[in-house]
mmCIF file of C-alpha atoms and ligand atoms in Angstrom:
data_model
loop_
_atom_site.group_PDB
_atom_site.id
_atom_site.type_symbol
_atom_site.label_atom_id
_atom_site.label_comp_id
_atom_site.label_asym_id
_atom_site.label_seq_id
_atom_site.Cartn_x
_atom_site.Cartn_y
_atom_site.Cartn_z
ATOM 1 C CA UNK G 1492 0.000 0.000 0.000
ATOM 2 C CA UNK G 1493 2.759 2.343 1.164
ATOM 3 C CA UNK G 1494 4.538 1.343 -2.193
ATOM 4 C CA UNK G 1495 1.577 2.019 -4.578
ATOM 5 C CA UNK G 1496 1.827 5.586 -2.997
ATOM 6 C CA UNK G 1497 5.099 6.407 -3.361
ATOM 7 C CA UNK G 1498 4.647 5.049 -7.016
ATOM 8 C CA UNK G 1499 1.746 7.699 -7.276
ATOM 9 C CA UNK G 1500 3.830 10.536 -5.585
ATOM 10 C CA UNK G 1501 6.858 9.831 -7.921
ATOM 11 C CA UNK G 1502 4.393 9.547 -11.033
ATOM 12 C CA UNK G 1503 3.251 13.253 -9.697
ATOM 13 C CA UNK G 1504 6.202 14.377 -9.828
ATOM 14 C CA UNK G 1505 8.998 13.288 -11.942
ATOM 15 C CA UNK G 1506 7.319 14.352 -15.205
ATOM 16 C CA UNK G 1507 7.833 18.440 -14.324
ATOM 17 C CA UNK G 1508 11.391 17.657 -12.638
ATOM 18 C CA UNK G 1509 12.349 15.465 -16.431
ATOM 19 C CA UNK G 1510 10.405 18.660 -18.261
ATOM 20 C CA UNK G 1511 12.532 21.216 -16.746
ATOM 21 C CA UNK G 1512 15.691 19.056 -16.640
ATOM 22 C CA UNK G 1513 14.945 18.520 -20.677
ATOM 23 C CA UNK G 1514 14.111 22.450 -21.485
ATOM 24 C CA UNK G 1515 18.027 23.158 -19.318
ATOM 25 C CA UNK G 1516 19.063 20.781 -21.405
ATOM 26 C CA UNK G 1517 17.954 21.618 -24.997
ATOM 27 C CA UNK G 1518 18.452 25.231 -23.923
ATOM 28 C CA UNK G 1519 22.254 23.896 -23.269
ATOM 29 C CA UNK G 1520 22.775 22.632 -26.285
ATOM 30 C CA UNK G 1521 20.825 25.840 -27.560
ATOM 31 C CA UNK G 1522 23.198 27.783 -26.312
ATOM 32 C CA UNK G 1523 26.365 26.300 -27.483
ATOM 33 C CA UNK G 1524 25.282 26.495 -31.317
ATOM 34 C CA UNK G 1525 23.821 30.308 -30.433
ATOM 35 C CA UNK G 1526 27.730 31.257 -29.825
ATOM 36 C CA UNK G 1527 28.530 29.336 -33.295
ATOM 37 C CA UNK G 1528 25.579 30.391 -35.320
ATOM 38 C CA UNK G 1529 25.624 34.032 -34.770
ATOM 39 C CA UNK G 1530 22.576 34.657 -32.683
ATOM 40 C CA UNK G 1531 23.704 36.297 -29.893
ATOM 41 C CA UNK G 1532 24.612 40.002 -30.016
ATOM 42 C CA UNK G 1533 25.423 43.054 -27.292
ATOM 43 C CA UNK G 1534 23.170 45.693 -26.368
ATOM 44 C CA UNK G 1535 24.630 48.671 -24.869
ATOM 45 C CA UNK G 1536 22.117 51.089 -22.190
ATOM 46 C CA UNK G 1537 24.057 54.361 -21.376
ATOM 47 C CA UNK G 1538 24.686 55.360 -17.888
ATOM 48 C CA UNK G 1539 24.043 59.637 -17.327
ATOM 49 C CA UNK G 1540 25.123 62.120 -15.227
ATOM 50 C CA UNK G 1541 22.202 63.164 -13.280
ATOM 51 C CA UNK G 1542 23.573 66.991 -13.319
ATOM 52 C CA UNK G 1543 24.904 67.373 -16.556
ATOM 53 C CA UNK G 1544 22.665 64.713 -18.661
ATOM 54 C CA UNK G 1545 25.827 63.241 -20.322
ATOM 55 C CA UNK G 1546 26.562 59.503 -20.805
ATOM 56 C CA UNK G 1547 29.556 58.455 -18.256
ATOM 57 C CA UNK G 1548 29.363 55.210 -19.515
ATOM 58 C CA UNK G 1549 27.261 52.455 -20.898
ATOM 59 C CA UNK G 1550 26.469 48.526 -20.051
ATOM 60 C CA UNK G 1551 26.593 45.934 -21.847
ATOM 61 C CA UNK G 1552 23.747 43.799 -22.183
ATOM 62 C CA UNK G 1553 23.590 40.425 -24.212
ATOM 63 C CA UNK G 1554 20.485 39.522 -26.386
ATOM 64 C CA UNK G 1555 19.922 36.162 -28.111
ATOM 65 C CA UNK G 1556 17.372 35.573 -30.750
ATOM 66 C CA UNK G 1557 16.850 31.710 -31.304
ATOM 67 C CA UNK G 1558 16.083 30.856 -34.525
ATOM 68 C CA UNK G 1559 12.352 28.848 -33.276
ATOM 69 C CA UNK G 1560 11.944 30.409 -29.671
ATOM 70 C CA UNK G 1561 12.711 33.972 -30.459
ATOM 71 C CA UNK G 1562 14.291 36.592 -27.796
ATOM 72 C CA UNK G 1563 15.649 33.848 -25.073
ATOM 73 C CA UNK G 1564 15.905 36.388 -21.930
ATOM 74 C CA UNK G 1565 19.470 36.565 -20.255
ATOM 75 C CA UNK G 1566 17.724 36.155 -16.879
ATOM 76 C CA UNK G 1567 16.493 32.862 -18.222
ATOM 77 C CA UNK G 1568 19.734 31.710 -19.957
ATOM 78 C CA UNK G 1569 22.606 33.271 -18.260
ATOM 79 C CA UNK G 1570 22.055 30.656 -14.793
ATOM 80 C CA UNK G 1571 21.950 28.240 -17.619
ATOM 81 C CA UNK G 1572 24.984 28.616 -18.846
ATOM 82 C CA UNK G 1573 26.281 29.208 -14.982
ATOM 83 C CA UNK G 1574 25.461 25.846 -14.076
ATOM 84 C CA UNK G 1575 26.289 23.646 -17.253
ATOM 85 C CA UNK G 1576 29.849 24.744 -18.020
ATOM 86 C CA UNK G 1577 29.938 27.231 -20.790
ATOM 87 C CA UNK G 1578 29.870 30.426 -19.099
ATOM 88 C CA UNK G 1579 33.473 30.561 -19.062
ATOM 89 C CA UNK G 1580 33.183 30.153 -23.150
ATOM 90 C CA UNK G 1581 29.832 32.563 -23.144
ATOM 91 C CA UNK G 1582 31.731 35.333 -20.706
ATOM 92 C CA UNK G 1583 34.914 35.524 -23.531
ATOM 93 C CA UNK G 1584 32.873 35.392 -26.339
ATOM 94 C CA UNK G 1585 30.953 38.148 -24.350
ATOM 95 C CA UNK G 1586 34.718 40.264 -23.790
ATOM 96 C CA UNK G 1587 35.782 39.927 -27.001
ATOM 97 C CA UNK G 1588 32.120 41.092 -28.981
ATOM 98 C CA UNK G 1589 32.415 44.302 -26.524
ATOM 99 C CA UNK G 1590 35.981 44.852 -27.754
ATOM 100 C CA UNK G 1591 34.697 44.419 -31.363
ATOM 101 C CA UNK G 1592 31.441 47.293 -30.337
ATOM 102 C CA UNK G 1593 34.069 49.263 -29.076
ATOM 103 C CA UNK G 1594 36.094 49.930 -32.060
ATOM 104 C CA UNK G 1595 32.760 51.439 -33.391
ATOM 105 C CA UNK G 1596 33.563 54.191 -31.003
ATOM 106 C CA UNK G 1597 36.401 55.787 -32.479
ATOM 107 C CA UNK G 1598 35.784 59.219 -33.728
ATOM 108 C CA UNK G 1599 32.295 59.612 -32.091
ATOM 109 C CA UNK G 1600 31.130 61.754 -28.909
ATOM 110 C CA UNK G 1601 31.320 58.742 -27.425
ATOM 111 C CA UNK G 1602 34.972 57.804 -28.229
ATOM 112 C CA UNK G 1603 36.745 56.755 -24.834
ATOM 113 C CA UNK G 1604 33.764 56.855 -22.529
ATOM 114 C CA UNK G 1605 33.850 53.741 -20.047
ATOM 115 C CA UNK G 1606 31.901 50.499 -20.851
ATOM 116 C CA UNK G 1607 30.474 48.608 -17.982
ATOM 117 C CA UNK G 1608 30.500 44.356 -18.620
ATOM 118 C CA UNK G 1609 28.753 42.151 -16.481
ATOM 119 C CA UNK G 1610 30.884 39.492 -14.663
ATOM 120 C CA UNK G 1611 29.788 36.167 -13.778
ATOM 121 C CA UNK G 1612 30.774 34.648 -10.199
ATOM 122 C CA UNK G 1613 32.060 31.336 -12.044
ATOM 123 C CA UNK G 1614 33.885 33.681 -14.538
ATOM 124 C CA UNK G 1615 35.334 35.756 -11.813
ATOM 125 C CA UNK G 1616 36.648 32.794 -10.271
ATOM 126 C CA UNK G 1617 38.676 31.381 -12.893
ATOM 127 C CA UNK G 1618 42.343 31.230 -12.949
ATOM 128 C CA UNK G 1619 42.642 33.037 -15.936
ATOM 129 C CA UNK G 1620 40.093 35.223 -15.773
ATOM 130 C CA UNK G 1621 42.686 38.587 -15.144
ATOM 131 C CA UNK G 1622 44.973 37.305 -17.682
ATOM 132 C CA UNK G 1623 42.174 36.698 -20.616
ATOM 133 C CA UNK G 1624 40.807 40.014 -19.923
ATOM 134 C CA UNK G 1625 44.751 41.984 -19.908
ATOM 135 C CA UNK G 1626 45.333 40.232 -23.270
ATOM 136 C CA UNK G 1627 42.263 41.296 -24.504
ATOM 137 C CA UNK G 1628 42.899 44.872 -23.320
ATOM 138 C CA UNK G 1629 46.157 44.884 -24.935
ATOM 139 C CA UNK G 1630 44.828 42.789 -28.040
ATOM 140 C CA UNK G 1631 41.489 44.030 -28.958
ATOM 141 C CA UNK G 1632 39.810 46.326 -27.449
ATOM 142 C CA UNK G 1633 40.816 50.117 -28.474
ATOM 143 C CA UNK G 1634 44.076 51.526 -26.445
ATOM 144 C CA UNK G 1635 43.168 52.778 -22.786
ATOM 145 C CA UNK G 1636 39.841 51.832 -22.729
ATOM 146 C CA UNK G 1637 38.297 52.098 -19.811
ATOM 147 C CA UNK G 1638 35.924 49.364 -18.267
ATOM 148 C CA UNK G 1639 33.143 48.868 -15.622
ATOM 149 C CA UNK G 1640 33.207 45.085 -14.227
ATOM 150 C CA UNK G 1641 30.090 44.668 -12.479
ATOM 151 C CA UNK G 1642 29.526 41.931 -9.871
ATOM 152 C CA UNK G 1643 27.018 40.889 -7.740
ATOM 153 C CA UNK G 1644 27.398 40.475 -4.027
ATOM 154 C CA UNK G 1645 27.610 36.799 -4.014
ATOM 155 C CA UNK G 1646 30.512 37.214 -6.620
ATOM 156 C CA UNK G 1647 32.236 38.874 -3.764
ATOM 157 C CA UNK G 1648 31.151 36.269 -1.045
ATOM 158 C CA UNK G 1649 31.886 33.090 -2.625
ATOM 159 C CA UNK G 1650 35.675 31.914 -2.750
ATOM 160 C CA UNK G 1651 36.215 35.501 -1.626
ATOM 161 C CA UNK G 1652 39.375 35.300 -1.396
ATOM 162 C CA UNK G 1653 40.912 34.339 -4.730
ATOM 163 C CA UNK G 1654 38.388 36.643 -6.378
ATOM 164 C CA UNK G 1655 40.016 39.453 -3.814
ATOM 165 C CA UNK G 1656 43.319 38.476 -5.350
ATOM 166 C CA UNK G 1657 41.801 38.340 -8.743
ATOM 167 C CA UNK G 1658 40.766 41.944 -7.773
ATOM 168 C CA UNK G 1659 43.662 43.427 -6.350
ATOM 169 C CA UNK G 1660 45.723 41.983 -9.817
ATOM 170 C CA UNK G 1661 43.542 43.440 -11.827
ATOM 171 C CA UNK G 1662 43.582 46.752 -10.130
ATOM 172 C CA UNK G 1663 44.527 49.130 -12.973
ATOM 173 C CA UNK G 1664 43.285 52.917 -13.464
ATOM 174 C CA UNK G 1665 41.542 51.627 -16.245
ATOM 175 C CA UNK G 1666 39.300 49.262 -14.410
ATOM 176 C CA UNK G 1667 36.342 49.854 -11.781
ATOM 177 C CA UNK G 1668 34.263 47.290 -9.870
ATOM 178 C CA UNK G 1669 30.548 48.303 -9.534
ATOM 179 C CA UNK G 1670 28.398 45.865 -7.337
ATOM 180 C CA UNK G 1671 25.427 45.694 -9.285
ATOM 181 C CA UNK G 1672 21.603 44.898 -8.086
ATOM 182 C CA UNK G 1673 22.569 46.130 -4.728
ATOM 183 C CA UNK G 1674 20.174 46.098 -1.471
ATOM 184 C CA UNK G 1675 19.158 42.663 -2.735
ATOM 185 C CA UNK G 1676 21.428 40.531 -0.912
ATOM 186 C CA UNK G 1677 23.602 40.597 2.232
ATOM 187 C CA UNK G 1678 26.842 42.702 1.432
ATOM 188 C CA UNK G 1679 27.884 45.424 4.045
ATOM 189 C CA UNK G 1680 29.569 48.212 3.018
ATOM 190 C CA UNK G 1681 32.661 47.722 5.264
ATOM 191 C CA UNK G 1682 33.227 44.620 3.039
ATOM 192 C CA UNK G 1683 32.602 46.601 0.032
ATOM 193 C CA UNK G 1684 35.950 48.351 1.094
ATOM 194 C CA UNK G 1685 38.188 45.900 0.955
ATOM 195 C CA UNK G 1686 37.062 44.552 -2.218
ATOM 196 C CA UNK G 1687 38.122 47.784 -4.192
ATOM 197 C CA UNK G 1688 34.179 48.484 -5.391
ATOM 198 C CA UNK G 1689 33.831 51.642 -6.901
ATOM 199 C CA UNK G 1690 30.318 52.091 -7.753
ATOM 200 C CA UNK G 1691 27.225 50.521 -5.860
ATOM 201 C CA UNK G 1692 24.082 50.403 -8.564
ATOM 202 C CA UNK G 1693 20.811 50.635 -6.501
ATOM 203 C CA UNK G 1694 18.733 48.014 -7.616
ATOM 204 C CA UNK G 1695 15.375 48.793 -9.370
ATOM 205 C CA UNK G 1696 13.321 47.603 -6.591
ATOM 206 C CA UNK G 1697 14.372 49.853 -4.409
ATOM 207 C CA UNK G 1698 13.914 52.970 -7.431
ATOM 208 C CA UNK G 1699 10.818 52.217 -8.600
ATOM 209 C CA UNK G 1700 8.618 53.744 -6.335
ATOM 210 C CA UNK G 1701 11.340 56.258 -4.336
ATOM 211 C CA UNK G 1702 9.297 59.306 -5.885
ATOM 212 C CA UNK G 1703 6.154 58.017 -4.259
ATOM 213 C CA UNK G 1704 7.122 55.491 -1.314
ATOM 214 C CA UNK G 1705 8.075 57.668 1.951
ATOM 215 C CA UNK G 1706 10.134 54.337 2.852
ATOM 216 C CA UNK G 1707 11.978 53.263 -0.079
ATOM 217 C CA UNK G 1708 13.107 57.038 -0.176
ATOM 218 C CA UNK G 1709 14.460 56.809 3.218
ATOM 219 C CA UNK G 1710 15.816 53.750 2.449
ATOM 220 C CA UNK G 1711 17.819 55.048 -1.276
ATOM 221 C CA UNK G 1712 18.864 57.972 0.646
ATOM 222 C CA UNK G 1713 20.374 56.144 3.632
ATOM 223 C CA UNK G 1714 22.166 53.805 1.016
ATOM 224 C CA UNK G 1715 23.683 57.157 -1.116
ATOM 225 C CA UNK G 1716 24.467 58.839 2.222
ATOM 226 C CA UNK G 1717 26.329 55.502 3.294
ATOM 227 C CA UNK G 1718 27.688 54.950 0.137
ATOM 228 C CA UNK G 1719 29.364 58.393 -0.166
ATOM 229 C CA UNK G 1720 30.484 58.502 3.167
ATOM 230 C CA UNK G 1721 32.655 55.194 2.421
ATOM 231 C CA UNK G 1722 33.788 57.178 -0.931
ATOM 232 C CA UNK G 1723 32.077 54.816 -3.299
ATOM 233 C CA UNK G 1724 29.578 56.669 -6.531
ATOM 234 C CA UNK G 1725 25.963 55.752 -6.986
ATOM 235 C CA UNK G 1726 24.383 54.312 -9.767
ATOM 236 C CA UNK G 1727 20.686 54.323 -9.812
ATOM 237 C CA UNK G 1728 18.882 51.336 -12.234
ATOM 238 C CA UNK G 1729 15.429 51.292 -13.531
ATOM 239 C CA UNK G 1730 14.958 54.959 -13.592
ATOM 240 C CA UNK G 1731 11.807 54.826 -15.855
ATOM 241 C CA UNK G 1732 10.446 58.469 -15.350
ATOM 242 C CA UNK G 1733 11.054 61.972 -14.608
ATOM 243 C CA UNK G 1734 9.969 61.853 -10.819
ATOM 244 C CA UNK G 1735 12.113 59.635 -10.234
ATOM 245 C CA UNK G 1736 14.911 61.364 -11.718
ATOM 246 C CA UNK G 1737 14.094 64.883 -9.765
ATOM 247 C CA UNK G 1738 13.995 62.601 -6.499
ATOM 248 C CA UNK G 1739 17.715 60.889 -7.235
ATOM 249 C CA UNK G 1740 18.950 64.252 -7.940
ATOM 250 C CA UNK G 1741 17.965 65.753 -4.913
ATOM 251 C CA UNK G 1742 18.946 62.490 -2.981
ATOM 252 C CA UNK G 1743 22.201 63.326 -4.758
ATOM 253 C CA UNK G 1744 22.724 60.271 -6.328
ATOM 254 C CA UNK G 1745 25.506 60.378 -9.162
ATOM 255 C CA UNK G 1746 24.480 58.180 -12.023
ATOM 256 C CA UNK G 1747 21.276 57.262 -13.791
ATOM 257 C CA UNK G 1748 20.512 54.348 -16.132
ATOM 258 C CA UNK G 1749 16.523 53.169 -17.242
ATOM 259 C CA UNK G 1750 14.136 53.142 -20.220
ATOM 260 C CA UNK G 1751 14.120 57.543 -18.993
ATOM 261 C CA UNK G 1752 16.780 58.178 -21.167
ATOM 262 C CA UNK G 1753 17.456 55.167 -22.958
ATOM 263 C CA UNK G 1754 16.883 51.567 -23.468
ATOM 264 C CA UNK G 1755 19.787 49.285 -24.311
ATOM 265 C CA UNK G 1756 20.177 49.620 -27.811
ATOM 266 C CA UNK G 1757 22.707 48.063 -30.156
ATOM 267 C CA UNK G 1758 26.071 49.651 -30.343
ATOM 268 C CA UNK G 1759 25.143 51.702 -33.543
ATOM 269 C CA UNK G 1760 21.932 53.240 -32.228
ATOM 270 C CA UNK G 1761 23.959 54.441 -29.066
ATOM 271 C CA UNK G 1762 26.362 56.428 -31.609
ATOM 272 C CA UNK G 1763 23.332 57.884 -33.183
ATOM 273 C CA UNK G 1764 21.479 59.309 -29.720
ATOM 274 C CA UNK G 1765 25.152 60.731 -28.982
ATOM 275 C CA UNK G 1766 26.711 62.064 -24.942
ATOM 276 C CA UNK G 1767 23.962 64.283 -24.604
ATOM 277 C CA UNK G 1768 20.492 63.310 -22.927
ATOM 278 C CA UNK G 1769 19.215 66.619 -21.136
ATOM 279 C CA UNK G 1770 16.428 66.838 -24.190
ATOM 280 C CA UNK G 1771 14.518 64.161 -22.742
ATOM 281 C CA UNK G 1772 13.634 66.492 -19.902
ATOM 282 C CA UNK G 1773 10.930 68.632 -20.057
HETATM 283 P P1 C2E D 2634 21.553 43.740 -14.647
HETATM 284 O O1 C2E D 2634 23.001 43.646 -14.879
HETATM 285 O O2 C2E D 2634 21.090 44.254 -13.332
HETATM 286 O O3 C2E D 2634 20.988 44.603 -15.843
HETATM 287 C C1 C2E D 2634 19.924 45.521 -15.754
HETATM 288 C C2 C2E D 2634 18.669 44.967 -16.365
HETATM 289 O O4 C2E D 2634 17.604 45.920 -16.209
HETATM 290 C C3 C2E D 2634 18.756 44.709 -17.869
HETATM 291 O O5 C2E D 2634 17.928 43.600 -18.160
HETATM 292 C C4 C2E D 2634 18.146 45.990 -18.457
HETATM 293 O O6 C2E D 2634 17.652 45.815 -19.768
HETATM 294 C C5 C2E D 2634 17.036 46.236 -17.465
HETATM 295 N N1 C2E D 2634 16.629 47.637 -17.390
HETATM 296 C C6 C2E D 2634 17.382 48.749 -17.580
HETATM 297 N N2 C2E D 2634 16.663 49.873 -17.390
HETATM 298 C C7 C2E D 2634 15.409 49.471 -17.077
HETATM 299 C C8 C2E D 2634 14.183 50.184 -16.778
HETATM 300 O O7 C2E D 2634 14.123 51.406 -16.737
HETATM 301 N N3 C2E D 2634 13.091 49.418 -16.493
HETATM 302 C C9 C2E D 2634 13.130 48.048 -16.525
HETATM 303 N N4 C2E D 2634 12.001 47.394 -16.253
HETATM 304 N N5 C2E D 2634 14.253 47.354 -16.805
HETATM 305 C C10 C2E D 2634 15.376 48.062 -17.070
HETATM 306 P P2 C2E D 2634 18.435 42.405 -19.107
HETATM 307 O O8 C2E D 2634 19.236 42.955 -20.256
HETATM 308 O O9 C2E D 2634 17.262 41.551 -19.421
HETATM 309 O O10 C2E D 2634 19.448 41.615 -18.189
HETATM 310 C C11 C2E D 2634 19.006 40.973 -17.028
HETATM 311 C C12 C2E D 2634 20.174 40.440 -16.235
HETATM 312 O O11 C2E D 2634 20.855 39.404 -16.950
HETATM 313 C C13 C2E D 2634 21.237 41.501 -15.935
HETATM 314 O O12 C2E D 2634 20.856 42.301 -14.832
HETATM 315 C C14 C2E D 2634 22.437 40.614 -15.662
HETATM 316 O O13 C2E D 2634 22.374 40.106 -14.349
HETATM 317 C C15 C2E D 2634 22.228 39.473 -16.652
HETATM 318 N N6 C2E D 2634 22.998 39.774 -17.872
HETATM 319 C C16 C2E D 2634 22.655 40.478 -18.970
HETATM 320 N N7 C2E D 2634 23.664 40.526 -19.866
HETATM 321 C C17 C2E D 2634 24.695 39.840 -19.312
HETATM 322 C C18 C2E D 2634 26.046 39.541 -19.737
HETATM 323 O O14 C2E D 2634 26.531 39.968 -20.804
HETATM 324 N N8 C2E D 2634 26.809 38.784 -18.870
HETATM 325 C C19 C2E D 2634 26.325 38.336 -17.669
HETATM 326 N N9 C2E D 2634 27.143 37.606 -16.881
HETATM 327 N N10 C2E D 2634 25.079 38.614 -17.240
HETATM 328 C C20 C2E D 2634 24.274 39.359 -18.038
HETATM 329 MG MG1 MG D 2635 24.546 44.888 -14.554
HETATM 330 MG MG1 MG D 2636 21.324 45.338 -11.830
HETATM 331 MG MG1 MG D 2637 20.247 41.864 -12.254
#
């Protein structure tokens, strides 16, 4: 009796587990053909200065358009990747298609501004990870340019200390940390310090209703005040409307990226909206 139910729980519940092990694993194998085949690509979203309206810098974002499915999300693929081995593969192909957007910068208003390239824990991690990306700095992308690596916290609390290490040797004036998505997870800003962040992005949860929300403005202006204090800059995300812009301003937050000002757009459409973004105020 106790057998025919555990045949009737497992007959519950292995078909969703074998589903969802089979979509990770066709998405896998997706994936690997994606970097072959051409269908992934970079989108770039520019980051502004909330008192002049020019672009400091931009992120990278990467897009891929399978040939049945359509736009595959990276929140949907990039844990994918994390946990089946290619991310290592994904992350240089990722480096060396931002080197490759880059060169389109030369001779534009945006020549030499910084570009900011999310960094995966298990790339981080890797052994070579600081030489792959000197080489590529010497090899490929344009001379002195100047990149954002952005982490999240558990990129800094896993294996902390080789990725410290990793840190410290790639320490150049060329290269900031930014801790991206932050108030989401458990990082305190004393630890912040010692892993040479530069840049703390406030996470859009915590933006999207500051204008309106008494306590998620008390909570974005504790954060900036904190932040400053410890002499890192403040990146808001998901700024989506003017409001919220006014309110970041006067919480004097530094730097503002969302659909406001622009949406990430590929590298040539960037060129075309140009450094300056004050128009989109009214
Ligand atoms: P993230 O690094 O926090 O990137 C910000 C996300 O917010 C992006 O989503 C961006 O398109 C979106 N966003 C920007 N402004 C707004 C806004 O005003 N409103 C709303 N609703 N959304 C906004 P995306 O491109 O879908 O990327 C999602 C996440 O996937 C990223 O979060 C990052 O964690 C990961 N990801 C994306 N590209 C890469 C990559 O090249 N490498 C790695 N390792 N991860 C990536
Ligand atoms: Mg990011
Ligand atoms: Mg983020
Ligand atoms: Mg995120």
């Amino acid at each position: 009796e106790i057998k025919a139910k555990d045949r009737g729980l497992t007959a519950r519940y292995r078909p969703s587990m074998l589903e969802r092990s089979q979509q990770q694993a066709a998405i896998e194998g997706d994936l690997r053909q994606a970097i072959i085949n051409n269908e992934l690509s970079m989108v770039y979203q520019p980051i502004v200065d909330v008192n002049t309206h020019t672009v400091v810098s931009m992120e990278a974002l990467i897009r891929w358009k399978h040939p049945e499915k359509g736009f595959i999300p990276p929140d949907q693929f990039i844990p994918i990747a994390e946990s089946s081995g290619i991310m290592i593969l994904l992350g240089r192909w990722i480096i060396n298609q931002v080197a490759i957007d880059c060169q389109f910068l030369k001779g534009t208003e945006l020549e030499g501004v910084r570009v900011a390239i999310n960094i995966s824990r298990i790339q981080f991690v890797d052994d070579s990870f600081s030489d792959y990306l000197q080489s590529c700095l010497v090899e490929q992308f344009p001379k002195n340019q100047k990149l954002t690596l952005e982490v999240t916290e558990s990129t800094l609390h896993n294996d902390a200390e080789h990725s410290v290490n990793t840190v410290k040797e790639l320490l150049d004036e060329n290269i900031q940390f930014a801790l991206d998505d932050f108030g989401t997870g458990y990082s305190s800003f004393i630890s912040l310090k010692e892993f040479h962040v530069d840049n703390v992005k406030i996470d859009r949860s915590f933006i999207s209703r500051c204008d309106e929300v008494k306590d998620d403005e008390t909570l974005v202006k504790a954060i900036i005040e904190m932040a400053h204090t410890m002499g890192f800059s403040v990146t808001a995300e998901g700024v989506e409307n003017e409001a919220q812009l006014m309110k970041l301003q006067e919480l004097k937050c530094d730097f503002i990226q969302g659909y406001f000002f622009s949406k990430p757009l590929p590298i040539e459409q960037v060129i075309k909206q140009g450094s300056w973004y004050g128009e989109k105020l009214s």
